[in-house]
Tab-separated table of C-alpha atoms in Angstrom:
chain	number	residue	atom	x	y	z
A	14	MET	CA	94.423	-7.780	-106.378
A	15	GLN	CA	92.036	-8.853	-103.278
A	16	LEU	CA	88.944	-10.516	-104.130
A	17	GLY	CA	86.134	-11.568	-101.363
A	18	MET	CA	84.194	-14.941	-103.114
A	19	ILE	CA	80.421	-15.761	-101.067
A	20	GLY	CA	79.357	-18.760	-102.181
A	21	LEU	CA	82.192	-21.992	-102.014
A	22	GLY	CA	80.070	-24.807	-103.822
A	23	ARG	CA	81.235	-26.773	-106.853
A	24	MET	CA	82.312	-23.584	-109.169
A	25	GLY	CA	82.888	-20.671	-106.199
A	26	GLY	CA	85.826	-22.626	-104.170
A	27	ASN	CA	87.250	-23.795	-107.366
A	28	ILE	CA	87.535	-19.903	-108.518
A	29	VAL	CA	88.965	-18.923	-105.239
A	30	ARG	CA	91.604	-21.789	-105.189
A	31	ARG	CA	92.575	-20.238	-108.776
A	32	LEU	CA	93.198	-17.279	-108.336
A	33	MET	CA	94.991	-17.724	-104.835
A	34	LYS	CA	97.450	-20.292	-107.219
A	35	ARG	CA	98.069	-17.243	-109.400
A	36	GLY	CA	99.161	-14.860	-106.959
A	37	HIS	CA	95.804	-12.816	-105.819
A	38	SER	CA	94.137	-12.722	-101.851
A	39	THR	CA	90.729	-13.221	-101.663
A	40	VAL	CA	88.325	-13.265	-98.257
A	41	VAL	CA	85.812	-16.262	-98.392
A	42	TYR	CA	82.372	-16.623	-96.655
A	43	ASP	CA	79.849	-19.241	-96.698
A	44	LYS	CA	76.791	-20.408	-94.628
A	45	ASP	CA	78.820	-23.694	-94.004
A	46	PRO	CA	81.423	-23.189	-91.534
A	47	LYS	CA	83.895	-26.644	-92.901
A	48	ALA	CA	83.577	-25.237	-96.616
A	49	VAL	CA	85.802	-21.556	-95.766
A	50	ALA	CA	87.589	-23.796	-92.996
A	51	ALA	CA	88.379	-25.822	-95.706
A	52	ILE	CA	89.489	-22.840	-98.377
A	53	ALA	CA	91.212	-20.551	-95.209
A	54	ALA	CA	93.640	-23.963	-95.041
A	55	ASP	CA	94.361	-23.622	-98.649
A	56	GLY	CA	95.207	-19.482	-97.568
A	57	ALA	CA	92.061	-17.818	-98.206
A	58	VAL	CA	90.756	-15.810	-95.307
A	59	GLY	CA	87.807	-16.887	-93.923
A	60	SER	CA	85.146	-14.983	-92.281
A	61	THR	CA	82.095	-16.378	-90.064
A	62	ALA	CA	79.670	-13.977	-91.539
A	63	LEU	CA	78.691	-11.099	-94.335
A	64	GLU	CA	79.602	-8.923	-91.605
A	65	ASP	CA	83.006	-9.851	-91.133
A	66	PHE	CA	83.436	-11.093	-94.532
A	67	VAL	CA	82.907	-7.329	-96.081
A	68	LYS	CA	85.583	-5.497	-92.707
A	69	LYS	CA	88.111	-8.096	-94.298
A	70	LEU	CA	88.280	-7.042	-97.135
A	71	GLU	CA	90.411	-4.127	-98.706
A	72	LYS	CA	88.685	-0.869	-99.909
A	73	PRO	CA	87.643	-0.251	-102.995
A	74	ARG	CA	85.977	-4.012	-102.477
A	75	THR	CA	85.042	-6.195	-105.236
A	76	ALA	CA	82.814	-8.820	-103.643
A	77	TRP	CA	82.034	-11.852	-106.010
A	78	VAL	CA	78.730	-13.543	-104.598
A	79	MET	CA	78.315	-17.537	-106.343
A	80	LEU	CA	75.006	-18.940	-105.414
A	81	PRO	CA	72.249	-20.558	-107.401
A	82	ALA	CA	69.587	-17.837	-109.462
A	83	GLY	CA	66.493	-16.925	-107.847
A	84	LYS	CA	65.984	-15.629	-103.998
A	85	ILE	CA	69.193	-16.708	-102.591
A	86	THR	CA	71.211	-14.928	-104.695
A	87	GLU	CA	68.794	-11.581	-104.410
A	88	ALA	CA	69.035	-11.484	-100.562
A	89	THR	CA	72.888	-11.925	-100.660
A	90	ILE	CA	73.148	-9.344	-102.784
A	91	ASP	CA	70.564	-6.681	-100.946
A	92	ALA	CA	72.231	-7.751	-97.667
A	93	LEU	CA	75.244	-7.106	-99.083
A	94	SER	CA	74.943	-4.262	-100.868
A	95	LYS	CA	73.769	-2.719	-96.884
A	96	LEU	CA	77.465	-2.881	-96.253
A	97	MET	CA	79.165	-1.451	-99.262
A	98	GLU	CA	80.333	2.046	-99.755
A	99	SER	CA	80.362	3.830	-102.713
A	100	GLY	CA	83.076	3.120	-105.161
A	101	ASP	CA	82.619	-1.318	-104.175
A	102	VAL	CA	82.086	-3.809	-106.266
A	103	ILE	CA	79.623	-6.352	-106.603
A	104	ILE	CA	80.002	-9.073	-109.042
A	105	ASP	CA	77.484	-11.748	-109.569
A	106	GLY	CA	78.726	-15.369	-111.522
A	107	GLY	CA	75.836	-17.632	-111.249
A	108	ASN	CA	73.666	-18.034	-113.741
A	109	THR	CA	71.664	-15.039	-112.839
A	110	PHE	CA	68.056	-14.443	-115.165
A	111	TRP	CA	70.637	-10.754	-116.737
A	112	GLN	CA	66.786	-8.865	-116.720
A	113	ASP	CA	67.443	-9.010	-112.936
A	114	ASP	CA	71.457	-7.773	-113.334
A	115	VAL	CA	69.822	-4.777	-115.147
A	116	ARG	CA	67.334	-4.549	-112.570
A	117	ARG	CA	69.686	-4.648	-109.887
A	118	GLY	CA	72.508	-2.351	-111.927
A	119	LYS	CA	70.321	0.511	-112.008
A	120	ALA	CA	69.385	0.103	-108.205
A	121	LEU	CA	72.877	0.041	-107.146
A	122	LYS	CA	74.240	2.707	-109.324
A	123	GLU	CA	71.871	4.990	-107.309
A	124	ARG	CA	74.628	4.137	-104.405
A	125	GLY	CA	77.483	4.777	-105.903
A	126	ILE	CA	77.928	0.717	-105.855
A	127	HIS	CA	79.148	-0.764	-109.038
A	128	TYR	CA	77.682	-4.435	-110.617
A	129	VAL	CA	79.074	-6.396	-112.640
A	130	ASP	CA	77.364	-9.294	-114.176
A	131	VAL	CA	79.949	-12.758	-114.950
A	132	GLY	CA	78.437	-15.376	-117.441
A	133	THR	CA	80.824	-18.200	-115.918
A	134	SER	CA	81.680	-21.635	-117.773
A	135	GLY	CA	83.957	-24.138	-116.920
A	136	GLY	CA	82.222	-26.638	-114.235
A	137	VAL	CA	83.925	-28.788	-112.034
A	138	TRP	CA	87.211	-28.246	-114.729
A	139	GLY	CA	87.723	-25.029	-114.327
A	140	ILE	CA	90.377	-24.878	-111.516
A	141	ASP	CA	92.737	-26.946	-113.810
A	142	ARG	CA	91.146	-25.515	-117.201
A	143	GLY	CA	90.418	-22.322	-116.335
A	144	TYR	CA	86.857	-20.263	-117.062
A	145	CYS	CA	85.082	-18.817	-120.254
A	146	MET	CA	83.772	-15.704	-118.824
A	147	MET	CA	80.881	-13.216	-120.536
A	148	ILE	CA	80.741	-10.118	-118.380
A	149	GLY	CA	78.641	-6.602	-118.100
A	150	GLY	CA	79.450	-3.701	-116.729
A	151	ASP	CA	80.978	-0.439	-116.698
A	152	LYS	CA	84.076	-0.611	-119.118
A	153	ALA	CA	86.132	1.553	-116.280
A	154	VAL	CA	84.862	-1.264	-113.775
A	155	VAL	CA	85.663	-4.058	-115.464
A	156	ASP	CA	89.378	-2.905	-117.351
A	157	ARG	CA	89.872	-2.242	-113.230
A	158	LEU	CA	88.852	-5.966	-112.683
A	159	ASP	CA	90.875	-7.228	-115.444
A	160	PRO	CA	94.041	-9.440	-113.240
A	161	ILE	CA	91.100	-11.119	-112.093
A	162	PHE	CA	89.724	-12.101	-115.270
A	163	ALA	CA	92.651	-12.792	-117.147
A	164	ALA	CA	94.054	-14.910	-114.007
A	165	LEU	CA	90.737	-16.855	-114.192
A	166	ALA	CA	90.488	-17.518	-117.963
A	167	PRO	CA	91.572	-20.473	-119.584
A	168	GLY	CA	94.442	-18.148	-121.903
A	169	ALA	CA	94.863	-18.820	-125.861
A	170	GLY	CA	95.791	-22.431	-125.330
A	171	ASP	CA	96.885	-24.433	-127.938
A	172	ILE	CA	94.385	-23.293	-130.103
A	173	PRO	CA	95.055	-22.093	-133.905
A	174	ARG	CA	94.506	-18.004	-134.004
A	175	THR	CA	91.216	-17.444	-136.756
A	176	GLU	CA	92.218	-15.419	-139.504
A	177	GLY	CA	91.111	-11.541	-139.650
A	178	ARG	CA	91.338	-11.231	-135.491
A	179	GLU	CA	94.511	-8.418	-135.991
A	180	GLY	CA	93.548	-5.409	-134.081
A	181	ARG	CA	90.445	-6.734	-131.921
A	182	ASP	CA	90.499	-7.062	-128.520
A	183	PRO	CA	93.285	-9.630	-127.416
A	184	ARG	CA	91.272	-10.744	-124.031
A	185	ILE	CA	88.918	-12.666	-126.573
A	186	GLU	CA	91.768	-15.285	-127.359
A	187	GLN	CA	92.304	-15.801	-123.267
A	188	GLY	CA	88.620	-16.674	-123.043
A	189	TYR	CA	86.444	-13.848	-121.356
A	190	ILE	CA	84.721	-11.133	-123.205
A	191	HIS	CA	83.391	-7.199	-122.323
A	192	ALA	CA	80.347	-8.180	-123.628
A	193	GLY	CA	78.845	-4.991	-122.836
A	194	PRO	CA	76.965	-3.115	-120.028
A	195	VAL	CA	75.641	-4.535	-117.258
A	196	GLY	CA	72.804	-7.552	-118.102
A	197	ALA	CA	74.991	-7.986	-121.077
A	198	GLY	CA	77.096	-10.516	-119.830
A	199	HIS	CA	74.380	-12.989	-118.231
A	200	PHE	CA	72.649	-12.902	-121.575
A	201	VAL	CA	75.062	-14.142	-123.511
A	202	LYS	CA	75.680	-17.249	-121.397
A	203	MET	CA	72.373	-17.994	-121.223
A	204	VAL	CA	72.586	-17.931	-125.076
A	205	HIS	CA	75.741	-20.042	-124.663
A	206	ASN	CA	73.302	-22.393	-122.279
A	207	GLY	CA	70.610	-22.570	-124.414
A	208	ILE	CA	72.985	-23.903	-127.299
A	209	GLU	CA	73.891	-26.163	-124.887
A	210	TYR	CA	70.999	-28.139	-124.288
A	211	GLY	CA	70.552	-28.456	-128.318
A	212	LEU	CA	74.058	-29.632	-128.587
A	213	MET	CA	73.769	-31.932	-126.154
A	214	GLN	CA	70.180	-32.964	-127.416
A	215	ALA	CA	71.877	-33.722	-130.984
A	216	TYR	CA	74.227	-36.297	-129.224
A	217	ALA	CA	72.119	-37.802	-127.064
A	218	GLU	CA	69.610	-38.389	-129.939
A	219	GLY	CA	72.417	-39.707	-132.379
A	220	PHE	CA	73.762	-41.702	-129.564
A	221	ASP	CA	70.274	-43.226	-128.890
A	222	ILE	CA	70.035	-44.268	-132.223
A	223	LEU	CA	73.108	-46.242	-132.787
A	224	LYS	CA	71.905	-48.429	-129.677
A	225	ASN	CA	68.858	-49.290	-131.397
A	226	ALA	CA	70.123	-50.483	-134.106
A	227	ASN	CA	70.287	-53.974	-133.201
A	228	ILE	CA	66.389	-54.234	-132.224
A	229	GLU	CA	64.408	-57.109	-133.615
A	230	ALA	CA	61.633	-55.126	-135.133
A	231	LEU	CA	64.314	-54.253	-137.946
A	232	PRO	CA	65.314	-57.219	-140.460
A	233	PRO	CA	67.948	-58.833	-139.578
A	234	GLU	CA	69.705	-57.689	-142.569
A	235	HIS	CA	69.244	-54.236	-141.313
A	236	ARG	CA	70.672	-54.523	-137.543
A	237	PHE	CA	74.120	-53.487	-136.122
A	238	ASP	CA	75.370	-54.669	-133.036
A	239	LEU	CA	77.593	-51.120	-132.755
A	240	ASP	CA	80.383	-50.485	-129.772
A	241	ILE	CA	78.545	-46.795	-129.208
A	242	ALA	CA	81.837	-46.372	-126.556
A	243	ASP	CA	84.167	-47.010	-129.699
A	244	ILE	CA	82.799	-44.828	-131.787
A	245	ALA	CA	82.516	-41.962	-129.118
A	246	GLU	CA	86.048	-42.391	-128.894
A	247	VAL	CA	86.716	-42.462	-132.847
A	248	TRP	CA	84.637	-38.952	-133.599
A	249	ARG	CA	86.639	-37.549	-130.939
A	250	ARG	CA	89.183	-37.924	-133.299
A	251	GLY	CA	89.557	-36.470	-136.914
A	252	SER	CA	85.569	-36.283	-137.538
A	253	VAL	CA	84.015	-32.786	-137.732
A	254	ILE	CA	81.572	-33.120	-134.376
A	255	PRO	CA	84.725	-33.029	-131.668
A	256	SER	CA	83.901	-31.324	-128.902
A	257	TRP	CA	84.220	-31.517	-124.648
A	258	LEU	CA	80.432	-32.308	-124.486
A	259	LEU	CA	81.560	-35.635	-126.850
A	260	ASP	CA	84.919	-35.794	-124.436
A	261	LEU	CA	82.877	-36.437	-121.764
A	262	THR	CA	80.477	-38.813	-123.117
A	263	ALA	CA	83.027	-40.784	-124.560
A	264	SER	CA	84.757	-40.859	-120.774
A	265	ALA	CA	80.547	-41.736	-119.425
A	266	LEU	CA	80.379	-45.407	-122.052
A	267	ALA	CA	84.149	-45.764	-121.489
A	268	GLN	CA	83.396	-46.531	-117.874
A	269	ASN	CA	79.732	-47.963	-118.563
A	270	GLN	CA	78.060	-48.598	-121.904
A	271	THR	CA	74.724	-49.280	-120.732
A	272	LEU	CA	74.845	-45.634	-118.613
A	273	ASP	CA	73.268	-47.899	-115.793
A	274	ASN	CA	74.081	-45.615	-112.745
A	275	TYR	CA	71.862	-42.756	-114.305
A	276	SER	CA	67.868	-42.405	-114.165
A	277	GLY	CA	67.750	-40.345	-117.266
A	278	PHE	CA	66.081	-38.100	-114.799
A	279	VAL	CA	67.227	-34.335	-116.939
A	280	GLU	CA	66.825	-31.085	-114.925
A	281	ASP	CA	67.449	-27.731	-116.532
A	282	SER	CA	68.674	-24.923	-114.379
A	283	GLY	CA	67.096	-21.671	-115.946
A	284	GLU	CA	68.750	-20.683	-118.941
A	285	GLY	CA	67.361	-22.855	-121.366
A	286	ARG	CA	64.196	-21.579	-121.063
A	287	TRP	CA	65.320	-18.140	-120.839
A	288	THR	CA	66.617	-18.127	-123.830
A	289	VAL	CA	63.098	-19.400	-125.596
A	290	ASN	CA	61.304	-16.627	-123.932
A	291	ALA	CA	64.533	-14.096	-125.782
A	292	ALA	CA	63.993	-15.931	-129.088
A	293	VAL	CA	59.860	-15.349	-128.294
A	294	ASP	CA	60.348	-12.123	-127.401
A	295	GLU	CA	62.355	-11.263	-130.586
A	296	ALA	CA	60.544	-13.588	-132.602
A	297	VAL	CA	63.633	-15.351	-134.261
A	298	PRO	CA	62.825	-18.993	-134.865
A	299	ALA	CA	64.705	-21.207	-132.710
A	300	GLU	CA	62.764	-24.709	-132.898
A	301	VAL	CA	66.419	-27.087	-131.680
A	302	LEU	CA	66.987	-25.228	-128.364
A	303	THR	CA	62.804	-24.752	-127.938
A	304	ALA	CA	62.866	-29.147	-129.053
A	305	ALA	CA	65.424	-29.641	-126.451
A	306	LEU	CA	64.240	-27.832	-123.264
A	307	PHE	CA	61.188	-29.894	-123.715
A	308	ALA	CA	62.767	-33.056	-124.438
A	309	ARG	CA	64.186	-32.103	-120.611
A	310	PHE	CA	60.965	-31.479	-119.936
A	311	ARG	CA	59.023	-35.071	-120.723
A	312	SER	CA	62.620	-36.862	-119.477
A	313	ARG	CA	61.036	-36.427	-116.157
A	314	LYS	CA	58.017	-38.685	-116.839
A	315	GLU	CA	59.743	-41.503	-118.605
A	316	HIS	CA	63.574	-42.334	-119.631
A	317	THR	CA	65.381	-43.158	-122.602
A	318	PHE	CA	69.054	-43.931	-123.576
A	319	ALA	CA	69.595	-40.755	-124.797
A	320	GLU	CA	68.862	-39.004	-121.765
A	321	LYS	CA	71.178	-40.909	-119.869
A	322	ILE	CA	73.541	-39.452	-121.943
A	323	LEU	CA	72.219	-35.867	-121.083
A	324	SER	CA	72.752	-37.022	-117.599
A	325	ALA	CA	76.442	-38.101	-117.923
A	326	MET	CA	77.544	-34.993	-120.037
A	327	ARG	CA	76.225	-32.847	-117.429
A	328	ALA	CA	77.351	-34.459	-113.980
A	329	GLY	CA	80.784	-34.567	-116.150
A	330	PHE	CA	81.006	-31.154	-117.162
A	331	GLY	CA	79.119	-29.440	-114.359
A	332	GLY	CA	79.076	-32.022	-111.166
A	333	HIS	CA	75.033	-32.123	-111.554
A	334	ARG	CA	73.662	-34.969	-110.207
A	335	GLU	CA	70.186	-36.247	-111.402
A	336	PRO	CA	66.976	-35.977	-107.692
A	337	PRO	CA	66.225	-39.124	-106.136
A	338	LYS	CA	63.643	-41.367	-107.894
A	339	GLN	CA	60.492	-40.815	-106.934
A	340	SER	CA	58.346	-43.721	-105.714
A	341	GLY	CA	55.371	-44.620	-108.126
A	342	SER	CA	57.172	-43.136	-111.223
A	343	LYS	CA	57.303	-44.504	-114.608
A	344	ALA	CA	61.411	-44.873	-113.710
A	345	ASP	CA	60.783	-47.314	-110.756
A	346	ALA	CA	58.511	-49.328	-112.943
A	347	LYS	CA	60.622	-49.883	-115.101
């Protein structure tokens, strides 16, 4: 099956490569010609502009937009839609706000263009591990695109089957779900990322407590000089709190137990805020997720070891890099 990809960054490029490894053909476009040339060398069909990109797609066309949420995605989908025809499909696989999906889907439907939102989790490791996908859109369209989603999904792997799931949609156990109509995919991914904030904050605070277990303020008999890299590793093996996030933490600590290669300045990319706003709209108490979001705000003023743990996890799963230090900040003064 053929797929067009716009945006060849950390995830877009690897999605294309994973598809090609599984026998699918791809047409690619990025504002950076070097990014296009690099993937074209691997077998993709490169294009020089959106018009050229659309011409090289087979009808009915399917174009996946993998760009940062916000103005650039809005402008790209608007420009792309003017080149597409009835029956074509536009997929937004970035971390878009789900209400923007609902609005776009309605507008495009009036012109006969299908819109599918795909919340995509897998980070920089997805090319090998696969991508967990949460999909919103019309059933007929999502079903037609199933070969694409099946190729990108991680598969069942060695995860034990959950008892009582007999007769349910088998795609779920492969790592992807048709969550509902347009907007549902990014809504589910939004909450996924909100939970991620909370899990990361719990690990970060726990390791901060371990690191400070030998401070002078404690009575000598209450101090422990703990090897937190070894603790992270042992928790991966048989405890009740293992996860990929813990795997990444253990890896980072094994390489540098002080994590002094991180400042602890932790960005938030929007989904945490949107999750908290959804909780407010639904009158659902979300104390942990809200506190985790505000901890990220605080990290930009004064950094702790907990924030360095967060930075290490973000770099591990998504390749997220900290911004340059601001001169005159508290971090510079330390």
